[in-house]
Amino acid sequence: QERQSGRRRKRRRRSGDKKEKKKKHQRRRSSSSARDGREERQTKKRESSKKQREKHFKERTTERNEEEAQTSSVKATKTNKNINNEKTRKTKTAERETEKRNEKKMDKSPKTIERKESEGKNTDKSKERKKHKKSEEDKEEQEELDKEQEEVRSECLSPEELEKLKEAVDERKKLIQSLRVKPWPMKKKLVSLRESQEFVEKYEGALGKGKGRKIYAYKVIMTKKWMKFERDFENFKTTLIPWEMKIKEIESHFGSSVASYFIFLRWMYGINMILFCLTFGLVMVPEALMGRPYGSIPRKTVPRAEEASAMDFAVLWDFGGYAQYSVLFYGFYNNQRAIGWLKFRMPLSYFLVGVGTVAYSYMVVIRTMARNANESGIGDDNSFNFSWKMFTSWDYLIGNTETADNKFASITTSFKEAILEEQESRKDDNIHLTRFLRVLANFLVLCCLAGSGYLIYFVVRRSQKFALDGLENHTWWERNEVNMVMSLLGMFCPMLFDVISTLENYHPRVALQWQLGRIFALFLGNLYTFIIALMDEINLKRKEEMIVKYNITTWENSFNGTVSENSTATPISLHPADVPRGPCWETMVGQEFVRLIISDTMTTYITLLIGDFLRAVLVRFLNHCWCWDLEAGFPSYSEFDVSGNVLGLIFNQGMIWMGAFYAPCLPALNLLRLHISMYLQCWAVMCCNVPQERVFKASGSNNFYMAMLLVILFLSTLPAIYTIVTIPPSFDCGPFSGKNRMFDVIHETLESDFPVWFSKVFSYASNPGLVLPFILLMVLAIYYLQSTSKNYKEANVKLKKKLQMQNEENKKKNKRAALKAQMDLEEARKASSQQKHVSPRRHYYSKNGRNPAPPVGDRSLRRSAPRTYQHVNPGPPGYLPGLPRQSETRMHRVPSLQRH
Amino acid sequence: MGTTASQLGKELLSEYQELTFLTKQEILLAHKRFSELLTKDEKDLPNTKVSMERILTLPELKSNPFRKRICHVFSTSEQKDGSLTFENFLDLLSAFSDSATLEIKSHYAFRIFDFDDDGTLDRGDLEKLVNCLTGETDDTRLTPEEMRQLIDNILEESDIDRDGTVNLSEFQHVISRSPDFVSSFKIVL
């Protein structure tokens, strides 16, 4: 308390000091400086004056209008108070807690009590009297101020004072910065902003009187400029965010869950942009600009046999012909160590970019996951299940009546479900049937998965046979069988799963997760069957390559033999197109992935056009001449399937990660695809989809999707890494040709481009003796962190319990105190001879210590306890409530209530 | 748009930026949308109020069950009719903007939910809130029994001091743990 009043005095002195500096000779009351100072003081003393305001507020709730009229008519000094009063009314709820705390602190100061008493006396006096009293009070305050300023005036500007002034200015600045987080109406904010800005401007210059003045002024100007720049930059940044308006439009029509898909799509686009920049800038462009031109060496030339059809559209569409022998694929790159005048280390760059894309993706995904986890905090704790449903379930972004209706329905269902769940924790009627059905459903799903896996394997093997026969002899279907089958499976199996999942009778949210999990398993299974089949093919190609290699060596030997025989003939220069070459399996893998992506994209777009657009058109226009209502009945309009689309996106990304090493063009293709998707899907959603019936929250599943992405990332990098590490590269194509393994390029660089000691250090570091302990250390660190986090969680729960217990304890204490005070009051009443009635409402008011809440309705049991006491002991009727006794009780009680 | 920009004034614009969570573009857009609600002769007057009915014609607020409460909370008019000036409107948009803090959002959410303006959420408030959330139609309404149970559960969870009402600090405590309050308590023009 001592400290508090001391601080107050200090503040006052500070304010007086400023005033004094400004205009020493003028009378405060009449001058603007007085107003300035007073206002300033008022704002600074806001915390301490809150208590006062609260009191005013309590006393004057009934006479506010008169008072406001009065305050406005009084002096300029009063306007501030008026605003404060208004603010009290507006933000009383917000500041109640802090106010109470303040009040508690301040209550003990004798002055306050005195004032309180005087005001308590005031209540029964006439309004005029009150006004008078109030102005008197103001006068008193002013006189107090005067006195303090007199004190200050005698001092001169010492460094301490300067320091204080500086402090005040800083405080003002802080206020300016924190204004926007204050829940005040704009008018008030504007007033205080202008005031404080004026203040800061006025006194900032005076601050740096001595040597540091110029620097200080410079600093001030620079901070101002910097702030302006920052704001402009912020504005600029928001205009740069692509598709912001589109997404916001969708958000306002369909709510945040559909918009979350588009935000995810945009995020994906960002990642792919980076991947594209890496591969394009560091691999494709250097090779195209500085590498050997097309046709210079065999690997960069279309073979003679394919030359005729190399420019056909069908071939190009399949990424054969000229497309195959270009920078788009692995095989085109040369194993020359350094290319061009920059001495660009092409193979090294190729390898590092491949590793870098994966590393970057890992980093981004994990960072995003961590951030999401941070944002959601302790999202999975169920302690506020109902309250969250109540307070946070409405999506304020919804601006479409239909969506709003769906949302109403879904909220109602969720309420009802929650109540049911609460009522009967587990209703186990016919649990055997449910179990049986669930097992059956899972069995069916497994069959589906196995069937689709086998189908893909079968198709891939068949296509290999076709490929051996030569693709030209087969129809279009036979050539594109693999991709088509995969796309079709991806399209129809989820529907099948949906049908099967109706057997299971799960809660919709759980059902959705099962569904997602199954689709995930399907896609993953398909992808992996595809990869396994691809591995078979790689092995085939490698066998073929061995034969070719053997042939070439024998051919070369025989050729050399002939050359040595007649040395007069110049060595015959073969055209690169005629040189026999091995089947480049890396390019083949790249091609497969590119084809897969293309066909996947096509099916996505076509289903979008047929399934959504055509359906919408048919439903819309055939509705007039159809025998049932198409819009409400069977086909109706399609919903936007957020989870399915997200999954599709994730898998697409997985294929990119898998294939990007062998086909550097994949990120570029994906970028194109995402770009088109963005526009196409935005359009499709706005024109032919209806809002979802079951509106799910987006943020809850955000990390679920992210986790899937991470799993896919891991699973898709596995095969890529496996091939890189275990299979030797082709001998005559790609940047690593001639090496035993692809990663040998690192060794090579270390040995030839770095000093000896570096490679030595590196070899030591990669020694298993060092790596193993390191891994062990990391595992230990993970274990440690996990156990600490578990401890924190436990501590959190304990603290929460403690808080609750303490609150209850406090409440009990308060109740007891209140009861006791009331007993005293009753006794005093009995003793008193006055026979007047006490209205229960008035009682309630006083007991509550805060605003009057209507005492009707069924309040909690605890609340009713003292009230029954009231009824049992009604007290002498006709007791005059507003007299000192009453105010006394309030004074007793208020501090006790405020304790918690 | 050039005229609206000049109408607002550079000083005021930068002050608004300082005081709200809105960017320059958003303030200008808000001004444009707001002046569309005004009639011709009202446009020339500064600080005109727009009645609640006209504010509610905005598509962003049209289907919000709390639209009237929102207007009342942000209105500073003395007649308590929920009419908004441009500054009130900016306050509204700022509180509902992307970058507003959880604290300010929960503060305003509390005031929106506090139907009788008494500073606490009591049973009456909660009941009205449930009715707002479940919509007007009869088939979505909860039965009285369900309502009672629901409100009991909510008070059980969030009423930490057990006084039968949810006050601001309890409300903020609950809200601050919610994973999707900040993302859904948004209105964009």
PDB file of N, CA, C and O in Angstrom, chain A residues 100 155 400 441 688:
ATOM      1  N   LYS A 100     -11.216  -4.837  -9.639  1.00  0.00           N
ATOM      2  CA  LYS A 100     -11.374  -5.379  -8.310  1.00  0.00           C
ATOM      3  C   LYS A 100     -10.039  -5.505  -7.619  1.00  0.00           C
ATOM      4  O   LYS A 100      -9.898  -5.170  -6.455  1.00  0.00           O
ATOM      5  N   GLU A 155      11.971  22.574  -7.340  1.00  0.00           N
ATOM      6  CA  GLU A 155      13.139  21.876  -7.881  1.00  0.00           C
ATOM      7  C   GLU A 155      13.420  22.333  -9.305  1.00  0.00           C
ATOM      8  O   GLU A 155      12.542  22.823  -9.992  1.00  0.00           O
ATOM      9  N   ASN A 400     -23.509 -17.332 -46.067  1.00  0.00           N
ATOM     10  CA  ASN A 400     -24.430 -17.913 -47.020  1.00  0.00           C
ATOM     11  C   ASN A 400     -25.534 -18.597 -46.227  1.00  0.00           C
ATOM     12  O   ASN A 400     -25.266 -19.353 -45.300  1.00  0.00           O
ATOM     13  N   ALA A 441     -16.859 -55.389 -42.017  1.00  0.00           N
ATOM     14  CA  ALA A 441     -16.522 -54.230 -42.840  1.00  0.00           C
ATOM     15  C   ALA A 441     -15.026 -54.171 -43.077  1.00  0.00           C
ATOM     16  O   ALA A 441     -14.561 -53.966 -44.213  1.00  0.00           O
ATOM     17  N   CYS A 688     -20.762 -24.823 -58.826  1.00  0.00           N
ATOM     18  CA  CYS A 688     -21.599 -26.013 -58.869  1.00  0.00           C
ATOM     19  C   CYS A 688     -21.549 -26.889 -57.630  1.00  0.00           C
ATOM     20  O   CYS A 688     -21.978 -28.031 -57.683  1.00  0.00           O
TER      21      CYS A 688
END
